[in-house]
GROMACS .gro file of C-alpha atoms in nm:
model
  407
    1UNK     CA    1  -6.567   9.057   5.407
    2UNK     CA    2  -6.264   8.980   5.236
    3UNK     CA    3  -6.117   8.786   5.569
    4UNK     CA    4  -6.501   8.593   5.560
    5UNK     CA    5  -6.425   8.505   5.180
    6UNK     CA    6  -6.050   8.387   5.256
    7UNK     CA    7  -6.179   8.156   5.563
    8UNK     CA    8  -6.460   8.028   5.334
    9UNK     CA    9  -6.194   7.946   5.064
   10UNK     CA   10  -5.981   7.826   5.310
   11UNK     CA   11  -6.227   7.581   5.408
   12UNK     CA   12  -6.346   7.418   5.122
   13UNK     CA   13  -5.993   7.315   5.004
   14UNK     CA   14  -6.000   7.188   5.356
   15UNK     CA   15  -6.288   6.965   5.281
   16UNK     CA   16  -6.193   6.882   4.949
   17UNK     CA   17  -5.832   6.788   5.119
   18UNK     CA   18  -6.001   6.519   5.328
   19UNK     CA   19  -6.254   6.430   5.089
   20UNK     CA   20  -5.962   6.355   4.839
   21UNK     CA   21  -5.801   6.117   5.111
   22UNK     CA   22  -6.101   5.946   5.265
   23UNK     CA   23  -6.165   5.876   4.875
   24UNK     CA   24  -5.771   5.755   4.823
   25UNK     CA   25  -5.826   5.577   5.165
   26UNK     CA   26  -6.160   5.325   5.045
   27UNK     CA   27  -5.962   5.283   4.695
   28UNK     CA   28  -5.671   5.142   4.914
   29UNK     CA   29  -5.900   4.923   5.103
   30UNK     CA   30  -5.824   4.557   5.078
   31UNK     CA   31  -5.537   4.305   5.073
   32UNK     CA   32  -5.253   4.400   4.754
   33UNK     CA   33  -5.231   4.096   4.532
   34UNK     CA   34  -5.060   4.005   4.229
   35UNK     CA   35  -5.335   3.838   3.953
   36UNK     CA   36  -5.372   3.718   3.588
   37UNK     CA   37  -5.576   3.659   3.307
   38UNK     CA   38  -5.662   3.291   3.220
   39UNK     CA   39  -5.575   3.225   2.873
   40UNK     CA   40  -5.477   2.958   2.565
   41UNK     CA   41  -5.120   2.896   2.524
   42UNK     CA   42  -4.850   2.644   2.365
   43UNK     CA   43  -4.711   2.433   2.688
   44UNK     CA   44  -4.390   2.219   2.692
   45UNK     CA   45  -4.297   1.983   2.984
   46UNK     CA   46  -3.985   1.863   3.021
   47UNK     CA   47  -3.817   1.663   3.309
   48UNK     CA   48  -3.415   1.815   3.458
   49UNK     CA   49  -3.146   1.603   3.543
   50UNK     CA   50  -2.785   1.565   3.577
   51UNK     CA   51  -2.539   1.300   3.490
   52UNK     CA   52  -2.216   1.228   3.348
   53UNK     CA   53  -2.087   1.144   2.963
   54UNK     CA   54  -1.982   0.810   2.923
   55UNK     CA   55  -1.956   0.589   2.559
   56UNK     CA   56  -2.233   0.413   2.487
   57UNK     CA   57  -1.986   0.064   2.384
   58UNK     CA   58  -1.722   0.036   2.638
   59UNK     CA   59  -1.488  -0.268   2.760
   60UNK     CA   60  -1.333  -0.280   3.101
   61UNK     CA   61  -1.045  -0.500   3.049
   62UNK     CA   62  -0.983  -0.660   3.400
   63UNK     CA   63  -0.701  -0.963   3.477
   64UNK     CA   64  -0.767  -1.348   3.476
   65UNK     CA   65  -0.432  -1.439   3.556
   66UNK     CA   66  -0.223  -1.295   3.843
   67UNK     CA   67   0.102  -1.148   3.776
   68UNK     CA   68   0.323  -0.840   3.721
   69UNK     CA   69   0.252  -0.627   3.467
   70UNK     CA   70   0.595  -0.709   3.216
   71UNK     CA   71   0.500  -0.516   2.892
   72UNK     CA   72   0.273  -0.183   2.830
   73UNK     CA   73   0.193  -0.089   2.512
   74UNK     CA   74  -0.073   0.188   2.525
   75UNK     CA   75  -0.137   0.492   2.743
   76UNK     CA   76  -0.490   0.714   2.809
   77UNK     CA   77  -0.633   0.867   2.453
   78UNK     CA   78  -0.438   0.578   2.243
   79UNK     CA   79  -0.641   0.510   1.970
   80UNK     CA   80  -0.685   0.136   1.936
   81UNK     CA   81  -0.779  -0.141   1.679
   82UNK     CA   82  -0.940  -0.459   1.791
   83UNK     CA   83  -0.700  -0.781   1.831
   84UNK     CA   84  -0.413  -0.524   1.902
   85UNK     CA   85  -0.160  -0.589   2.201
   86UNK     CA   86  -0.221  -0.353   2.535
   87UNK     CA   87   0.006  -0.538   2.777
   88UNK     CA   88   0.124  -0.840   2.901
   89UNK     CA   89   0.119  -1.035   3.265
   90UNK     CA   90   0.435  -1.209   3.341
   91UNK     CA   91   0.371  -1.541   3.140
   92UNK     CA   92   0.654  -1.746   3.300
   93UNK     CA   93   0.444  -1.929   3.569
   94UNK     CA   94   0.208  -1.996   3.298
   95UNK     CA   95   0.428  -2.129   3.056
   96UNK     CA   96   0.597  -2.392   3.320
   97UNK     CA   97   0.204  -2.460   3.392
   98UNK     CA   98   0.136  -2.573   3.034
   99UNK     CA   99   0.482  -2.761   3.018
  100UNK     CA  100   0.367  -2.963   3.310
  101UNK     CA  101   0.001  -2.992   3.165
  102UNK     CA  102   0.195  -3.158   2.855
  103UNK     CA  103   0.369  -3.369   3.014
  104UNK     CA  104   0.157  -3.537   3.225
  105UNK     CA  105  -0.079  -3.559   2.888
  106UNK     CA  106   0.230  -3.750   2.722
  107UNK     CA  107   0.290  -4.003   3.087
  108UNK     CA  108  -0.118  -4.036   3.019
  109UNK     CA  109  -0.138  -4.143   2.674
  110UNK     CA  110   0.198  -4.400   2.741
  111UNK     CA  111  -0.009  -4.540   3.043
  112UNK     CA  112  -0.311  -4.556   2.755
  113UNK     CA  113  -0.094  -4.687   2.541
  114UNK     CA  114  -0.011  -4.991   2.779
  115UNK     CA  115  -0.303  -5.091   2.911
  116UNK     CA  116  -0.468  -5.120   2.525
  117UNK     CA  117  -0.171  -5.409   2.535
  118UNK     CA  118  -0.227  -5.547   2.837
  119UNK     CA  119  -0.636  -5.571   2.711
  120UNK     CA  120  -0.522  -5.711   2.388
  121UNK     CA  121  -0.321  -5.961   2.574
  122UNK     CA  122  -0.558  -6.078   2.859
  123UNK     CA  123  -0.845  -6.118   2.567
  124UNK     CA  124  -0.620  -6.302   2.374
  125UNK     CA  125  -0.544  -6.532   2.704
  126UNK     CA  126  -0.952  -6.523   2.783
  127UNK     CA  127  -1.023  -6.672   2.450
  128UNK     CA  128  -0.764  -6.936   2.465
  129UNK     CA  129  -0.868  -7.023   2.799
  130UNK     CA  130  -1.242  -7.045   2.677
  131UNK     CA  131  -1.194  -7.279   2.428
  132UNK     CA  132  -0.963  -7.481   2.613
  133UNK     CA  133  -1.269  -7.439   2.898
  134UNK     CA  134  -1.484  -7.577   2.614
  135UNK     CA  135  -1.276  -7.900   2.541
  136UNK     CA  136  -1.212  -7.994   2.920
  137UNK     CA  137  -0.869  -7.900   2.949
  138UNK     CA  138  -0.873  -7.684   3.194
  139UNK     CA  139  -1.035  -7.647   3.533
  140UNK     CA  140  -1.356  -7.400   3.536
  141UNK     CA  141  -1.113  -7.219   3.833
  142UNK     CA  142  -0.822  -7.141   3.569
  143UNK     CA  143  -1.116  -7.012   3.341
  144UNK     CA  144  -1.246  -6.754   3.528
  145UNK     CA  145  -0.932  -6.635   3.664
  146UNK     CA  146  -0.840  -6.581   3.278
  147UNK     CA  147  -1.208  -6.400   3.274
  148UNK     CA  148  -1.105  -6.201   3.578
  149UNK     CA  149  -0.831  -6.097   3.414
  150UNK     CA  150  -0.983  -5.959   3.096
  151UNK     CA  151  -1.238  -5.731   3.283
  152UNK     CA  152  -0.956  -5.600   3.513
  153UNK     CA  153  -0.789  -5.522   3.147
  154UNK     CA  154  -1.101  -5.361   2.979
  155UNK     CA  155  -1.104  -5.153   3.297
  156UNK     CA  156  -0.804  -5.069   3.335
  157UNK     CA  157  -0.816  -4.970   2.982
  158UNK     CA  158  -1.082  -4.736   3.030
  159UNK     CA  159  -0.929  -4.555   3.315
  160UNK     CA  160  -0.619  -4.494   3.157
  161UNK     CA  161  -0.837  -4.313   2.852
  162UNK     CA  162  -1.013  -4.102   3.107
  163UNK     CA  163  -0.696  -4.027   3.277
  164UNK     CA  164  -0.535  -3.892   2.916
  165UNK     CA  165  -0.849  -3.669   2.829
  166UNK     CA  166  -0.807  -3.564   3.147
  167UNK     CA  167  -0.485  -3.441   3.103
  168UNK     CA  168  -0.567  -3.293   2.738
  169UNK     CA  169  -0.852  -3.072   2.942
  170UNK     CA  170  -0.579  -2.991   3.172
  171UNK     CA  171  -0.335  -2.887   2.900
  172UNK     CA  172  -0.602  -2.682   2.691
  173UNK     CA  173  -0.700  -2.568   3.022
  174UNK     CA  174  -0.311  -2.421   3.081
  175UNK     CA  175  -0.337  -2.273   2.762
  176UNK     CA  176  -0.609  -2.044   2.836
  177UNK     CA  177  -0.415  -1.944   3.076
  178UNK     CA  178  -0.105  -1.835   2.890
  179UNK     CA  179  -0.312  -1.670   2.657
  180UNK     CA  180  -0.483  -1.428   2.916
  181UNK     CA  181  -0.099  -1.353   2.962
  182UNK     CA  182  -0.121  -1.172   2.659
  183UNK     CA  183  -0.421  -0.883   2.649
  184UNK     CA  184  -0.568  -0.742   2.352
  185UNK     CA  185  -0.803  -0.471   2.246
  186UNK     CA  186  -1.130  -0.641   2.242
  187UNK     CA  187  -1.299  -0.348   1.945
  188UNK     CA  188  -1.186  -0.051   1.765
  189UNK     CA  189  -1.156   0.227   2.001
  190UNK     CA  190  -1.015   0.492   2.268
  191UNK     CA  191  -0.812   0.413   2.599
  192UNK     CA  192  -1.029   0.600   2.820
  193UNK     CA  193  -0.850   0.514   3.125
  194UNK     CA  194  -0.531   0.304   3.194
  195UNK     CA  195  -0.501   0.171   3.589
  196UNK     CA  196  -0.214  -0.017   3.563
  197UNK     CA  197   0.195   0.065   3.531
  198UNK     CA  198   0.431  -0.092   3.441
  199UNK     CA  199   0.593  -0.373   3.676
  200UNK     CA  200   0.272  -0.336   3.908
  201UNK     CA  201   0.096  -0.663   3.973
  202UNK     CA  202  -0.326  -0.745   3.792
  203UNK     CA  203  -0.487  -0.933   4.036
  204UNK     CA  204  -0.813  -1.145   3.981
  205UNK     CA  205  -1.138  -1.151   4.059
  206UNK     CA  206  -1.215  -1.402   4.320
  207UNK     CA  207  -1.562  -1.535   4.334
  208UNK     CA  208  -1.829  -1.211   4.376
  209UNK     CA  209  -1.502  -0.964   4.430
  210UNK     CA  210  -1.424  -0.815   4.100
  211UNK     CA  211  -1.067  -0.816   3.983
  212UNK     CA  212  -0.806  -0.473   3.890
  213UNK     CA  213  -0.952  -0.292   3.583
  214UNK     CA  214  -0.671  -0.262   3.404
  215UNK     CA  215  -0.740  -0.091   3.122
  216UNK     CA  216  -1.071   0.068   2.954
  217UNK     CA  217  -1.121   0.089   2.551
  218UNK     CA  218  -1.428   0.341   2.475
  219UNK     CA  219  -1.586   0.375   2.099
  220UNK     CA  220  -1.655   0.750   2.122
  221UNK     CA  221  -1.795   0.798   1.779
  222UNK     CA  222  -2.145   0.677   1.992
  223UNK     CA  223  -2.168   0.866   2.324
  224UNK     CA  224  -2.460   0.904   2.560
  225UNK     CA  225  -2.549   1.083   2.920
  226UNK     CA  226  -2.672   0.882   3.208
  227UNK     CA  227  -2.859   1.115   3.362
  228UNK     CA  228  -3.004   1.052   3.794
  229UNK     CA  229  -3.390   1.095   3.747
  230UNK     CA  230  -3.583   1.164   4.063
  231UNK     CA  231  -3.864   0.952   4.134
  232UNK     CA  232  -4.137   1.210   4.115
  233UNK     CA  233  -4.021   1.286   3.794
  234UNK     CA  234  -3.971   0.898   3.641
  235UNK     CA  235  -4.283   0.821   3.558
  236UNK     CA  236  -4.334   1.084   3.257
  237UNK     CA  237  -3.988   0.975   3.121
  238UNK     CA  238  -4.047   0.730   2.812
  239UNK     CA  239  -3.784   0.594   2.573
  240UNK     CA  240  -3.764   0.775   2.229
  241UNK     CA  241  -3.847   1.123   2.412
  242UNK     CA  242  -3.637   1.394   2.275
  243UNK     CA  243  -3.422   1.572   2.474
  244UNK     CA  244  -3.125   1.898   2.494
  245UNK     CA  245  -2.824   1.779   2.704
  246UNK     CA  246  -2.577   2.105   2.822
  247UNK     CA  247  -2.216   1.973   2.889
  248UNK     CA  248  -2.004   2.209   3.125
  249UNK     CA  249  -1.672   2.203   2.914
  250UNK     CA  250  -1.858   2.291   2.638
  251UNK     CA  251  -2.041   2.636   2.730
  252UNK     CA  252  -2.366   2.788   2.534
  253UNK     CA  253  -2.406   2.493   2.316
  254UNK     CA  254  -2.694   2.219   2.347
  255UNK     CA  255  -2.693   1.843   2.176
  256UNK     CA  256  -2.987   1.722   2.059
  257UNK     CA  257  -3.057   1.359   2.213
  258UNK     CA  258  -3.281   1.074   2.283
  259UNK     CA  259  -3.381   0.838   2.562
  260UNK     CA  260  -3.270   0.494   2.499
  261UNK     CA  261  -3.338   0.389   2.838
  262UNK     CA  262  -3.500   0.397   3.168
  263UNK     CA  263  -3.389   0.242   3.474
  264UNK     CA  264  -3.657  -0.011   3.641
  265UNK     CA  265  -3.495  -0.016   3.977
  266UNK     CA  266  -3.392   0.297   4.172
  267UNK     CA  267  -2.972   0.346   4.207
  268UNK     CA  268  -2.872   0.173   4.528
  269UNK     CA  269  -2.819   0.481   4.750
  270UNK     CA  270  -2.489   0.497   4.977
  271UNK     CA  271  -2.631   0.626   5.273
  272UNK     CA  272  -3.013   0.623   5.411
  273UNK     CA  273  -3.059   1.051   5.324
  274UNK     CA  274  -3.013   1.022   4.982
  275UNK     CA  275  -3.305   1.083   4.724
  276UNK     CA  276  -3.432   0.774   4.537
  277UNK     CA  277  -3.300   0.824   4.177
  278UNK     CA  278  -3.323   0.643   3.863
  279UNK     CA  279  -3.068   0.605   3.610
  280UNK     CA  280  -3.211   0.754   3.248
  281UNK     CA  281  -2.943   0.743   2.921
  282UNK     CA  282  -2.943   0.992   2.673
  283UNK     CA  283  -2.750   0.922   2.382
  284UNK     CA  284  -2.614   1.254   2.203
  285UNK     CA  285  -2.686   1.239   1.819
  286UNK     CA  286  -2.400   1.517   1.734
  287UNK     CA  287  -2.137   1.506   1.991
  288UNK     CA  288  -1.845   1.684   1.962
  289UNK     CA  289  -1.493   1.538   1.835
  290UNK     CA  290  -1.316   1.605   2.138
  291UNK     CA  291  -1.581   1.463   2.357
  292UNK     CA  292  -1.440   1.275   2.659
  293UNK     CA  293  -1.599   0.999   2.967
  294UNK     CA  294  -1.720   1.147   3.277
  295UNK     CA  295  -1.766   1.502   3.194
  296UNK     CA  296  -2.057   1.645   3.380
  297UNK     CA  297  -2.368   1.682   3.174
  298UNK     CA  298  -2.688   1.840   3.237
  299UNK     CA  299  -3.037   1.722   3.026
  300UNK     CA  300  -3.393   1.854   2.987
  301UNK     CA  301  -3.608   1.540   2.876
  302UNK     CA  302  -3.879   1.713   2.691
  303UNK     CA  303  -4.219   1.446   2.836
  304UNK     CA  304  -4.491   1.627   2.613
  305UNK     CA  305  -4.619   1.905   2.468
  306UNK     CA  306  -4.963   2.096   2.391
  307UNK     CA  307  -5.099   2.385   2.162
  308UNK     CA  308  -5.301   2.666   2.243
  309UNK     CA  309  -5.404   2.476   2.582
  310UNK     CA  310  -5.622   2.681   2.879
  311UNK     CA  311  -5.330   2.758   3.099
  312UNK     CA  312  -5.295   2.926   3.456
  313UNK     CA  313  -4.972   3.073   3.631
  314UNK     CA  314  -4.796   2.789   3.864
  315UNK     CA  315  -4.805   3.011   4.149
  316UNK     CA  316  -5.148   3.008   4.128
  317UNK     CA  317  -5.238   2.677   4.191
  318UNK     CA  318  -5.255   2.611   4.526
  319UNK     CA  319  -5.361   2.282   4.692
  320UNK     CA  320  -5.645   2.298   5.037
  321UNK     CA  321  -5.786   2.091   5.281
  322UNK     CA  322  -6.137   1.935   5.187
  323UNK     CA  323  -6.375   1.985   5.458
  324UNK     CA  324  -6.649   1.830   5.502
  325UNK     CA  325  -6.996   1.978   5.574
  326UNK     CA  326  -7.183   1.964   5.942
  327UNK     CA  327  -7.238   1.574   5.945
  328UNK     CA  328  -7.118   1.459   5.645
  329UNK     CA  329  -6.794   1.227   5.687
  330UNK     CA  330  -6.551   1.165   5.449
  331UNK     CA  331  -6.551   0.793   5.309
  332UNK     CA  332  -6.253   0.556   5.326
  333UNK     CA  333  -5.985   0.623   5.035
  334UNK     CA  334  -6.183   0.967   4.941
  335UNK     CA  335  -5.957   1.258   4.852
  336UNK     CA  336  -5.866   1.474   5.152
  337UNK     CA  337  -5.697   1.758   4.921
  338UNK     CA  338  -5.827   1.925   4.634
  339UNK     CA  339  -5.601   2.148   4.378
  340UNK     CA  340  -5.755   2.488   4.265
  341UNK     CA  341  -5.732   2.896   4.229
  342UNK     CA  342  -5.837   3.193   4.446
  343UNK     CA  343  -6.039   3.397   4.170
  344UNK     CA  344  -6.067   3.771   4.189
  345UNK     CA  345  -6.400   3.840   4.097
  346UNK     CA  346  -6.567   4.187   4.017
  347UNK     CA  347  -6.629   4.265   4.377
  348UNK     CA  348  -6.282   4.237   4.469
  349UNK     CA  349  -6.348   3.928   4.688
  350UNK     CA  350  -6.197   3.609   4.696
  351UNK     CA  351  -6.349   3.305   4.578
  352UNK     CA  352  -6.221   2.943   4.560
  353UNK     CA  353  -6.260   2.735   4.247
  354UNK     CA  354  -6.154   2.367   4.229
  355UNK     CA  355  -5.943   2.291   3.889
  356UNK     CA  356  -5.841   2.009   3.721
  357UNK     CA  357  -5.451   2.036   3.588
  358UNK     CA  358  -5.262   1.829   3.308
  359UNK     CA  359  -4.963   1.919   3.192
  360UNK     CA  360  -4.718   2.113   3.371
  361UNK     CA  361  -4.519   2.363   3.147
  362UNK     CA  362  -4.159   2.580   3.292
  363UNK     CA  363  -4.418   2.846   3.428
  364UNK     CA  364  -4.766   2.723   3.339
  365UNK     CA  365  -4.978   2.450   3.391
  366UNK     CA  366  -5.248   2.322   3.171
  367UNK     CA  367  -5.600   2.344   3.340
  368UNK     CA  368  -5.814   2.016   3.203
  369UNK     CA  369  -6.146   2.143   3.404
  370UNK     CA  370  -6.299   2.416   3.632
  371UNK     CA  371  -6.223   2.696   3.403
  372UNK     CA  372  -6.314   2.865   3.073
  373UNK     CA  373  -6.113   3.120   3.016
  374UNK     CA  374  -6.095   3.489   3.072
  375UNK     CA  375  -6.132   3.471   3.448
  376UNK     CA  376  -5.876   3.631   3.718
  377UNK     CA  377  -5.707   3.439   3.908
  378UNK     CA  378  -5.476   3.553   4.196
  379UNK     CA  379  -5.118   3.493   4.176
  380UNK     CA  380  -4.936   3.598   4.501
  381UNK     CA  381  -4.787   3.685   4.706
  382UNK     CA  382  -4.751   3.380   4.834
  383UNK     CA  383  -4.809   3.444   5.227
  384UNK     CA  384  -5.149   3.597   5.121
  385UNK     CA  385  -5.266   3.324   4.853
  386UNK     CA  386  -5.156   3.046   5.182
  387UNK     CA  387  -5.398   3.203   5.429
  388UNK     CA  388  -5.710   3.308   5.237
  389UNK     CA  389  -6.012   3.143   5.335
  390UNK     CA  390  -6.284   3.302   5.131
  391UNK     CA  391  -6.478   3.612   5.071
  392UNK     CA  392  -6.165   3.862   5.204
  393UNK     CA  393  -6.156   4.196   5.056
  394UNK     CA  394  -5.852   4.240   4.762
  395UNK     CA  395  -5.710   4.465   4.526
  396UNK     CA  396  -5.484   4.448   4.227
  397UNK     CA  397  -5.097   4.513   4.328
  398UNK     CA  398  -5.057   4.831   4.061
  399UNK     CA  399  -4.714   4.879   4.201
  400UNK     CA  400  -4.572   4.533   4.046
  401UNK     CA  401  -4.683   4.631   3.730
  402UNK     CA  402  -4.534   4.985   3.729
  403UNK     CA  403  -4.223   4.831   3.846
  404UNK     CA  404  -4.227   4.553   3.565
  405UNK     CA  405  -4.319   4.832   3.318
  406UNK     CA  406  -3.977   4.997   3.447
  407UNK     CA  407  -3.771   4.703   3.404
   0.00000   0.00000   0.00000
């Protein structure tokens, strides 16, 4: 009896034992997802980029005369006033220019001051000859030679002006050119860089070739990041947007800035795999003292903002072919993708839901239409949220919570 009550015992906890598993079994059925409630939050969008510091006033001080470098003045992180003297460019071949300018001007104005004499003398001859014309002394030939005569003057008169003003042009002209001998600071400021030495020779620019910068003066009381936009990203970039620039020799601080402007052509690229960028400046309202050109900078433009919006989790947005139904065909220009969310209803079934989005937040996104609120939306894994089709059997991941609980 007791051997008939053991194997009875024995059993039921048998049973129960399966039951228990065939139960854990159906509660296991379906595919493990990650999912979240739809709510109302505050959402900030913002656009990254990087870039490099530079001052927002800056001359690059090139050559117009060619020459060796005689005199150097100032070196990189000189502070500079405007009007004072950088370097100078051998001035001797300009200085023999201007000598020759002035005296050709002086052989000019003699040759002026000749033929005004030889005018005064053939008009003096013309109207002698005239009224000699007048009482029949002379021959009408002998008159118009004396005629001749005075317009050949007058003209020759007039070229010989010409030819001095000429020559003044060509003296002021030489002058220029010893001046550019001599370069000066063009503003108050900071040599940011210095490209020349001493007894090395500035050379020109030459038509569309640019000439040697020589030296650059920044004003770094006013500095400003130009920042590489990407063009997916340009068109929510405005000027006056605020924005947080990070600068790498300055660790765990942030600038507060502003757009000041947007590029309206893309950066010429330098080879055909580059990305099409656009060049946005940020100038830095509190930058540091010891702020320098070209440090590498990094910027979050902040493009707009929202309070207590319906938002959903990025990575569960998800973007699907439209199909059509049996014989309907989709007309020209018609959408052929649609944006929405796999929603995990009460059944545990999938079920697609076209949404309308709006503003795109670090880790949400605004939904504008398609859902109220409250509803569960499936969030990954990703290789499950890219094949479901509709109507599969899920279940809640309760392992990513525990382990998020844990951590």
């Amino acid at each position: 009896m007791k051997r008939k009550q053991l194997w009875i015992l024995g059993g039921g906890l048998a049973v129960l034992l399966v039951g228990g598993v065939a139960i854990a079994g159906m509660q296991e059925k379906g595919l493990a997802v990650q999912v979240a409630k739809v709510g109302r939050e505050n959402l900030q969008s913002k656009v990254s980029a990087n870039g490099k510091i530079q001052a927002v006033t800056k001359a690059d001080i090139s050559a117009n005369v060619m020459g060796q470098v005689t005199k150097l003045a100032v070196k990189e992180g000189d502070r500079v006033k405007k009007g004072q003297f950088l370097m100078e460019i051998d001035p001797r071949s300009a200085k023999a220019s201007t000598e020759a300018m002035q005296a050709n001007l002086q052989a000019a104005q003699s040759d002026l001051i000749s033929a005004m004499a030889n005018l005064a003398q053939a008009r003096s001859d013309f109207d002698r000859a005239k009224a000699n014309r007048d009482a029949g002394i002379i021959s009408a030939a002998d008159f118009e030679r004396a005629k001749t005569a005075f317009d050949t003057a007058k003209a020759a008169q007039e070229t010989a002006r010409r030819r001095a003003d000429q020559a003044k042009a060509n003296l002021s002209q030489s002058h220029v050119g010893l001046q550019n001998s001599t370069i000066t600071a063009p503003m108050d400021g900071v040599v940011t860089a210095r490209r020349i030495e001493l007894g090395e020779t500035a050379v020109p620019g030459i038509q569309n070739s640019a000439g040697t910068v020589l030296v650059t003066v920044s004003d770094m009381s006013k500095v400003e990041a130009e920042m590489e936009v990407d063009e997916a990203s340009i068109p929510t970039v405005k000027l006056a947007q605020k924005a947080q620039v990070r600068i790498d020799a300055y660790p765990n601080q942030t600038f507060d800035g502003e757009v000041t402007e947007v590029g309206g052509s893309p950066i010429l690229k330098l080879s055909a795999n580059e990305a099409i960028k656009f060049k946005v400046k940020v100038w830095i309202k509190n930058p540091p003292l010891t702020i320098k050109p070209g440090l590498s900078a990094q910027a979050d433009i902040f493009t707009g903002s929202r309070d207590q919006v319906l938002a959903i989790p990025i990575q569960s947005l998800v973007t699907r072919e439209i199909k059509p139904k049996a014989g309907e065909t989709l007309k020209p220009g018609a959408p052929r993708d649609e944006e929405g969310v796999w929603l995990f209803d009460g059944q545990g079934k999938t079920k697609f839901l076209p949404v309308k989005t709006g503003l795109l937040g670090d880790l949400n996104v605004e939904v504008l239409d398609g859902l109220k609120g409250g509803e569960t939306v499936i969030t990954g894994p990703f290789r499950i949220l890219r094949d479901l089709k509709g109507g599969e059997l899920v279940r809640e991941d309760k392992s990513k919570k525990k382990d998020e609980k844990k951590g």
